[in-house]
XYZ file of C-alpha atoms in Angstrom:
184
model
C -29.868 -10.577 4.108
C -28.058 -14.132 4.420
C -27.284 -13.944 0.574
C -25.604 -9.964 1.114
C -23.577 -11.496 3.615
C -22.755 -14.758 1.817
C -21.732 -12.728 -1.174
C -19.821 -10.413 1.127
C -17.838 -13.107 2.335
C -17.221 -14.647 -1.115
C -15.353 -11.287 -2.248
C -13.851 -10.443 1.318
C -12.329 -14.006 0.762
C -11.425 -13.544 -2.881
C -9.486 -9.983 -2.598
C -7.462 -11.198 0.409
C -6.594 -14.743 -1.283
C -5.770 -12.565 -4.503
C -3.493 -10.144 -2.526
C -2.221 -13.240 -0.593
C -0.741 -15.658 -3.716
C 0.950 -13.026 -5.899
C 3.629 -14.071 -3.425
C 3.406 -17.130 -1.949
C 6.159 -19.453 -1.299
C 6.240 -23.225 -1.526
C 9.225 -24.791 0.153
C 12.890 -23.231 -0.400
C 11.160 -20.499 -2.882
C 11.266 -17.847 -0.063
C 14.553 -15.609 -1.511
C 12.962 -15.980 -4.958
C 9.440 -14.418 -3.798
C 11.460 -11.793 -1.882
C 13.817 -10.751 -4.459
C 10.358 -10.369 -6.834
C 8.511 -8.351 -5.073
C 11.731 -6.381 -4.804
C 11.898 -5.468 -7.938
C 7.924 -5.131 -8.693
C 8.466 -2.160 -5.633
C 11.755 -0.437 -7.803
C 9.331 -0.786 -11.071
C 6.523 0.691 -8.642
C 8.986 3.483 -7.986
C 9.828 4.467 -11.567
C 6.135 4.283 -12.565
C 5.371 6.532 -9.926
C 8.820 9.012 -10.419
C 7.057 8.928 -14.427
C 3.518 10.328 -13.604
C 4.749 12.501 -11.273
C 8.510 13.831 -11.087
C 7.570 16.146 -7.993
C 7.868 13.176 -6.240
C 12.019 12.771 -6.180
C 11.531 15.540 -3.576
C 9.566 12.693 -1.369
C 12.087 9.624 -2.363
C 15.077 12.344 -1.533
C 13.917 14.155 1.610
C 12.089 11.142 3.670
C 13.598 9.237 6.399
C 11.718 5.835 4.678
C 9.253 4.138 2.541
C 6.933 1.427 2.270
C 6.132 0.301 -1.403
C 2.694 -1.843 -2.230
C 3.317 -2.875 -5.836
C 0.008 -4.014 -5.957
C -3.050 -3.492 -3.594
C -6.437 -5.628 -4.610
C -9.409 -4.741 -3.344
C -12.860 -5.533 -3.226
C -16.670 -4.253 -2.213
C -20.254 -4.735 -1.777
C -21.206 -3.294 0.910
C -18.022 -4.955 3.379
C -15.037 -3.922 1.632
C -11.781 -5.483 2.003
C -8.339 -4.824 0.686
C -4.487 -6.629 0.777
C -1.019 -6.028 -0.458
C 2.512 -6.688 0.273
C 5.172 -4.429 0.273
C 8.913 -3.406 0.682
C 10.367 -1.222 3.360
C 12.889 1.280 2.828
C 15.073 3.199 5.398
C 17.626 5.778 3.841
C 17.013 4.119 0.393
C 18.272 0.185 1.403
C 15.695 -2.540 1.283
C 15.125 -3.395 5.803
C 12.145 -5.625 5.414
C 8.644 -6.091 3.873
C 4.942 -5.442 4.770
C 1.823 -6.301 4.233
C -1.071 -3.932 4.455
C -5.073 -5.068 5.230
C -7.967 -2.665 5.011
C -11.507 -3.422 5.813
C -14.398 -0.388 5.099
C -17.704 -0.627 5.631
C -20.340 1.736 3.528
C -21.737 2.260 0.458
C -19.425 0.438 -1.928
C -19.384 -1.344 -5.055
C -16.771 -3.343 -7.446
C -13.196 -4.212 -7.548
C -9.784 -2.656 -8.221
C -5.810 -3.005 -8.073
C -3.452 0.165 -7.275
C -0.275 0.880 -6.399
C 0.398 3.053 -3.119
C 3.483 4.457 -1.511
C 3.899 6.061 2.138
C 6.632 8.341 3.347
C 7.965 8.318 6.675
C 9.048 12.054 7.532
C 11.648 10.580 10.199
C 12.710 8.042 12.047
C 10.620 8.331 14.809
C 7.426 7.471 12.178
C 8.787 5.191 10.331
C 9.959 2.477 13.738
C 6.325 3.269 14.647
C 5.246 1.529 11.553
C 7.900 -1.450 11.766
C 6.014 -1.999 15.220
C 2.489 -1.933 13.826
C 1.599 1.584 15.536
C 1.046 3.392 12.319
C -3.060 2.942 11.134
C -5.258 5.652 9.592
C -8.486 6.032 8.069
C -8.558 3.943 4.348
C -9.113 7.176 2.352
C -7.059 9.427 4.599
C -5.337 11.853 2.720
C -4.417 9.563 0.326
C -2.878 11.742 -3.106
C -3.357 10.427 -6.805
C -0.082 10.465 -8.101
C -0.382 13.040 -11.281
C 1.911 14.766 -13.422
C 2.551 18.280 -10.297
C 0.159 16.411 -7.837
C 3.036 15.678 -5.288
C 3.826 19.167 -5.632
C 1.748 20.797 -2.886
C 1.423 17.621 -0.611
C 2.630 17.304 2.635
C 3.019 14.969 5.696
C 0.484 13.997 7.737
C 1.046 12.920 11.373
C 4.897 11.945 10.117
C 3.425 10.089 6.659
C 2.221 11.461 3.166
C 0.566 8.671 0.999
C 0.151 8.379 -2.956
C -1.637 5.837 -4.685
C -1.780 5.153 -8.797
C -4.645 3.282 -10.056
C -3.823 0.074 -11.614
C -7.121 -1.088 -12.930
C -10.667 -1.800 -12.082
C -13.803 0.695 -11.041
C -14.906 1.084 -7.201
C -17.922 3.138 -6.287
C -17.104 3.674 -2.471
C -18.856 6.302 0.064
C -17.069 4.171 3.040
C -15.114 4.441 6.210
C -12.685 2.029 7.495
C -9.047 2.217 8.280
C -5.629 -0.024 6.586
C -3.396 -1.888 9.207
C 0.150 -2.702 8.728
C 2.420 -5.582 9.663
C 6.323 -5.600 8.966
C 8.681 -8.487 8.790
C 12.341 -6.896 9.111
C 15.057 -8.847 6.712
């Protein structure tokens, strides 16, 4: 039992110290980390806009959005997951995020995605810049596919897609992802 945990630990601490340095800042280097995760969120975008043009209907229509270029996750047993993201109200850049999930369950392995959520007004999305907006970590969640946008709708004020980067994750789990934002 002491080893399961040990080796929980180990990859609870290895996702979020992955997640964490993709955008770390030493000294003065803050505007340069900012201004690249910037554009790994518009390069998010057009990826996403590629496997699935039903989604300009969400990037027209919403109120806001919150773009994780890259989300790294890992699980045995204790899952855990981080990312940092942009924030955008009415299409201009307003701050950045970070999400953290934890999940508990039958779970294996590792993996990196992308995910986007859509604020259906304004009302949702200051609920998220204050840190009220946390759901369930596989809560309607929609693979973004060529027409898979097509028939998805909001939830509670937000509609989420994600796009597999990479990796394999066996996961019969329930936990929830928490958000913080940092206005610019």
């Amino acid at each position: 039992m002491l080893r399961a945990t040990l080796l929980t630990a180990f990859i609870v601490a290895l996702v979020a110290g992955f997640g964490c340095s993709q955008y770390r800042t030493t000294g003065g280097d803050a505007q340069a980390s900012a201004a690249k995760l910037q554009n790994q969120a518009e390069t998010t975008v057009e990826r996403f806009k590629t496997e699935d043009p039903s989604l300009a209907t969400f990037f027209e229509n919403s109120y806001g959005y919150a773009v994780f270029p890259e989300v790294a996750k890992g699980a045995a047993g204790i899952g855990a997951a981080h990312g940092e993201g942009v924030v955008y109200e009415r299409g201009a850049m307003v701050g950045t995020t970070t999400l953290t999930q934890g999940t508990i369950g039958a779970q294996l392995g590792g993996q990196t995605y992308s995910e986007i959520i859509f604020f259906e007004d304004d009302a949702t999305l200051e609920r998220f810049k204050q840190g009220d907006v946390e759901f369930s970590a596989q809560a309607s969640a929609v693979a973004a596919a060529e027409g898979a946008s097509a028939n998805a709708d909001y939830d509670a004020g937000v509609a989420v897609f994600t796009l597999n980067q990479s990796g394999l994750m066996f996961e019969a789990s329930i936990g929830g992802q928490k958000f913080t934002f940092t206005p610019n």
